[in-house]
Amino acid sequence: MKGFHLLLNSVLASVDSARVISQDGPEGQAGYPDARTQPDQSGLCLASLDTSLTIQQANQEFFRQFDGSSEELCGRSFRDVVHPSVRQPLMRQFSHLIEGKHQRFVTPVIAVGADDSPFTVPLTAVSVRGGLPDTTAILVMMPATRGAEGARVVAGRKKILSEMDARILEGIAAGVSTIPLASRLYLSRQGVEYHVTCLLRKLKVPNRAALVSRAYSMGVLKVGTWPPKVVEDFVK
């Protein structure tokens, strides 16, 4: 782990504060890791990415969290360990980091751990410059949640929706009422209501508002996208 201590020292030298904080929150806000803690004793998953977001190095907590070895995870894209529903907005934040628009960011993400089990976790990413004008690497940190209480698990990437279900769910999430939705999808009003009833049953919710909320919490609808879009992994 000597390499990670050197990487952390580089990060600490490149930021104003040793503690990684949210731009909107106070220093030491609960849920965000202190970068001075020892990597293997702090319960932090740490990984070093290059500017193409390929995993170059990681600590043992990271390997345990994602149930892989160094050979299996190093060389893969960091995109592979996050849920499809959050990839687009997360990649946008990484782009801003690489372009120098931000020095760090903190955001909740849906990661995909062992056995493709998704879970939500706060992720911190810090630009590493090493004395150079441009970003040379990115350090990502997240608390280890494997076996921990409070890790909010979301649905796995099962193909639970038909193509029509997906289009109707997108329409409901966009606030489109039954008659315009029926016209858009060349269905009768009763046809739309039938699909809505099936969706309510599949996601085990009582009404349309709860349906949309549940779909976002499960990762079925993409985060940060308008108009709403269903993640393709969930469509049969």
Coordinates of C-alpha atoms in Angstrom, one line a residue:
M1 CA 0.0 0.0 0.0
K2 CA 3.0 2.3 -0.2
G3 CA 1.9 3.6 -3.5
F4 CA -1.4 4.7 -2.0
H5 CA 0.3 6.6 0.8
L6 CA 2.3 8.5 -1.8
L7 CA -0.9 9.2 -3.8
L8 CA -2.7 10.5 -0.7
N9 CA 0.3 12.7 0.1
S10 CA 0.1 14.1 -3.5
V11 CA -3.6 14.8 -3.0
L12 CA -3.1 16.5 0.3
A13 CA -0.5 18.7 -1.2
S14 CA -2.8 19.7 -4.1
V15 CA -5.9 20.7 -2.2
D16 CA -6.5 23.5 0.2
S17 CA -7.7 21.3 3.0
A18 CA -6.7 17.9 4.1
R19 CA -10.3 16.9 4.6
V20 CA -12.4 16.2 1.6
I21 CA -15.7 18.1 1.9
S22 CA -18.8 18.7 0.0
Q23 CA -18.9 22.1 -1.8
D24 CA -22.3 22.7 -0.1
G25 CA -21.5 21.3 3.3
P26 CA -19.3 22.0 6.3
E27 CA -15.9 20.5 6.8
G28 CA -16.2 17.1 8.4
Q29 CA -19.8 16.6 7.3
A30 CA -21.0 13.1 8.2
G31 CA -20.6 10.6 5.4
Y32 CA -17.6 12.2 3.8
P33 CA -14.2 10.7 4.4
D34 CA -11.2 12.4 5.9
A35 CA -8.4 11.9 3.5
R36 CA -5.8 11.8 6.3
T37 CA -7.0 8.5 7.7
Q38 CA -5.0 5.4 6.9
P39 CA -6.4 3.7 3.8
D40 CA -6.7 0.2 5.1
Q41 CA -7.8 1.1 8.6
S42 CA -10.4 3.8 7.8
G43 CA -13.0 1.6 6.0
L44 CA -12.4 3.6 2.8
C45 CA -12.4 2.1 -0.7
L46 CA -9.7 3.9 -2.6
A47 CA -8.8 3.8 -6.3
S48 CA -6.5 5.7 -8.6
L49 CA -7.8 6.4 -12.1
D50 CA -6.0 7.8 -15.1
T51 CA -7.7 10.6 -17.2
S52 CA -9.6 8.0 -19.3
L53 CA -11.1 6.8 -16.0
T54 CA -9.3 3.5 -16.1
I55 CA -8.6 1.9 -12.7
Q56 CA -4.8 1.9 -12.3
Q57 CA -4.5 1.1 -8.6
A58 CA -6.8 0.3 -5.7
N59 CA -6.6 -0.7 -2.0
Q60 CA -7.8 -4.0 -0.5
E61 CA -11.0 -2.4 0.7
F62 CA -11.9 -1.5 -2.9
F63 CA -11.1 -5.0 -4.1
R64 CA -13.3 -6.5 -1.3
Q65 CA -16.1 -4.1 -2.0
F66 CA -16.3 -5.0 -5.7
D67 CA -15.4 -8.7 -5.2
G68 CA -12.4 -8.8 -7.5
S69 CA -8.6 -9.0 -7.5
S70 CA -6.1 -6.5 -8.7
E71 CA -5.8 -8.4 -12.0
E72 CA -9.6 -8.4 -12.5
L73 CA -10.3 -4.7 -11.6
C74 CA -7.2 -2.8 -12.6
G75 CA -7.3 -1.9 -16.3
R76 CA -11.1 -1.7 -16.3
S77 CA -13.1 1.5 -16.6
F78 CA -14.5 2.9 -13.5
R79 CA -17.8 3.1 -15.4
D80 CA -18.0 -0.7 -14.9
V81 CA -18.5 -0.4 -11.2
V82 CA -21.3 2.1 -11.2
H83 CA -25.0 1.6 -12.1
P84 CA -26.0 2.5 -15.7
S85 CA -28.6 5.0 -14.3
V86 CA -25.9 7.3 -12.9
R87 CA -23.2 6.9 -15.5
Q88 CA -24.1 9.9 -17.6
P89 CA -24.2 12.5 -14.9
L90 CA -21.2 11.0 -13.1
M91 CA -19.1 11.0 -16.3
R92 CA -20.0 14.7 -16.7
Q93 CA -18.6 15.5 -13.3
F94 CA -15.4 13.6 -14.0
S95 CA -15.1 15.6 -17.3
H96 CA -15.3 18.8 -15.4
L97 CA -12.6 17.5 -13.0
I98 CA -10.3 16.6 -15.8
E99 CA -10.9 19.9 -17.6
G100 CA -9.9 21.8 -14.4
K101 CA -13.3 23.3 -13.8
H102 CA -13.4 21.7 -10.3
Q103 CA -10.7 20.4 -8.0
R104 CA -12.9 17.8 -6.4
F105 CA -16.6 16.7 -6.1
V106 CA -18.7 14.7 -3.7
T107 CA -21.8 13.0 -5.0
P108 CA -24.1 10.1 -4.1
V109 CA -23.8 7.2 -6.6
I110 CA -25.3 3.8 -7.2
A111 CA -22.4 1.4 -7.3
V112 CA -22.5 -2.3 -8.3
G113 CA -20.7 -4.6 -5.9
A114 CA -20.4 -8.3 -5.5
D115 CA -22.9 -10.5 -7.5
D116 CA -24.1 -7.4 -9.3
S117 CA -25.7 -6.1 -6.1
P118 CA -26.3 -2.3 -6.4
F119 CA -25.9 0.0 -3.4
T120 CA -25.9 3.7 -2.8
V121 CA -22.8 5.4 -1.4
P122 CA -21.2 8.9 -1.3
L123 CA -18.3 9.1 -3.7
T124 CA -15.5 11.7 -3.4
A125 CA -13.3 12.3 -6.4
V126 CA -10.1 14.5 -6.2
S127 CA -8.0 15.8 -9.1
V128 CA -4.3 14.9 -8.7
R129 CA -1.9 17.3 -10.5
G130 CA 1.5 16.4 -9.0
G131 CA 2.8 19.9 -9.5
L132 CA 1.8 20.0 -13.2
P133 CA -0.8 22.3 -14.7
D134 CA -3.1 19.5 -15.9
T135 CA -4.8 16.6 -14.1
T136 CA -2.6 13.6 -14.2
A137 CA -4.8 11.2 -12.1
I138 CA -8.0 11.1 -10.1
L139 CA -8.3 9.6 -6.6
V140 CA -11.8 8.3 -5.9
M141 CA -12.9 7.4 -2.3
M142 CA -16.0 5.9 -0.9
P143 CA -16.8 4.3 2.4
A144 CA -16.8 0.5 2.5
T145 CA -20.4 -0.7 2.8
R146 CA -20.0 -4.4 2.4
G147 CA -21.8 -6.0 5.3
A148 CA -22.4 -2.5 6.9
E149 CA -25.7 -1.4 8.2
G150 CA -27.4 1.4 6.4
A151 CA -26.2 0.5 2.9
R152 CA -29.3 1.2 0.9
V153 CA -29.6 -1.6 -1.7
V154 CA -31.4 -0.9 -4.9
A155 CA -32.8 -3.3 -7.5
G156 CA -30.5 -5.5 -9.6
R157 CA -30.3 -5.0 -13.4
K158 CA -33.1 -7.4 -14.3
K159 CA -35.1 -7.0 -17.5
I160 CA -38.4 -6.3 -15.9
L161 CA -40.0 -4.0 -18.5
S162 CA -41.4 -4.5 -21.9
E163 CA -40.6 -1.8 -24.5
M164 CA -44.1 -0.4 -24.1
D165 CA -43.8 -0.4 -20.3
A166 CA -40.6 1.6 -20.6
R167 CA -42.2 4.2 -22.9
I168 CA -45.2 4.6 -20.6
L169 CA -43.1 4.9 -17.5
E170 CA -41.0 7.6 -19.2
G171 CA -44.3 9.4 -20.1
I172 CA -45.6 9.2 -16.5
A173 CA -42.3 10.5 -15.1
A174 CA -42.5 13.4 -17.5
G175 CA -45.9 14.3 -16.3
V176 CA -47.8 13.3 -19.4
S177 CA -51.5 12.4 -18.7
T178 CA -53.3 9.3 -20.0
I179 CA -54.9 10.7 -23.1
P180 CA -51.9 12.5 -24.6
L181 CA -49.8 9.4 -23.7
A182 CA -52.3 7.1 -25.5
S183 CA -52.1 9.3 -28.6
R184 CA -48.3 9.4 -28.6
L185 CA -48.0 5.6 -28.3
Y186 CA -51.0 4.7 -30.6
L187 CA -52.9 3.1 -27.7
S188 CA -56.4 3.4 -26.4
R189 CA -56.9 5.0 -23.1
Q190 CA -57.8 1.6 -21.7
G191 CA -54.5 0.2 -23.1
V192 CA -52.5 2.9 -21.3
E193 CA -54.4 2.2 -18.0
Y194 CA -53.7 -1.5 -18.4
H195 CA -50.0 -1.0 -18.7
V196 CA -50.0 1.5 -15.8
T197 CA -51.7 -1.1 -13.6
C198 CA -49.1 -3.7 -14.7
L199 CA -46.3 -1.3 -13.8
L200 CA -47.9 -0.6 -10.4
R201 CA -48.0 -4.3 -9.7
K202 CA -44.5 -5.0 -10.9
L203 CA -42.9 -2.2 -8.8
K204 CA -45.4 -2.9 -5.9
V205 CA -46.6 0.7 -5.5
P206 CA -50.1 2.2 -5.0
N207 CA -50.1 5.1 -7.5
R208 CA -48.3 6.9 -10.3
A209 CA -46.3 9.3 -8.0
A210 CA -45.0 6.3 -6.0
L211 CA -44.3 4.5 -9.3
V212 CA -41.9 7.3 -10.5
S213 CA -40.3 7.6 -7.1
R214 CA -39.8 3.8 -6.9
A215 CA -38.4 3.7 -10.4
Y216 CA -35.7 6.3 -9.6
S217 CA -34.8 4.6 -6.3
M218 CA -34.4 1.3 -8.1
G219 CA -32.2 2.9 -10.8
V220 CA -34.7 2.1 -13.5
L221 CA -34.9 5.7 -14.6
K222 CA -31.7 7.5 -15.4
V223 CA -30.5 10.2 -13.0
G224 CA -29.9 13.7 -14.3
T225 CA -31.7 13.2 -17.6
W226 CA -34.6 15.1 -19.1
P227 CA -37.0 14.0 -20.5
P228 CA -36.9 10.9 -18.3
K229 CA -35.3 7.8 -19.8
V230 CA -35.4 4.2 -18.7
V231 CA -32.1 2.4 -18.4
E232 CA -31.8 0.0 -21.3
D233 CA -30.6 -2.8 -19.0
F234 CA -34.1 -3.1 -17.5
V235 CA -35.9 -3.5 -20.9
K236 CA -36.6 -6.9 -22.3

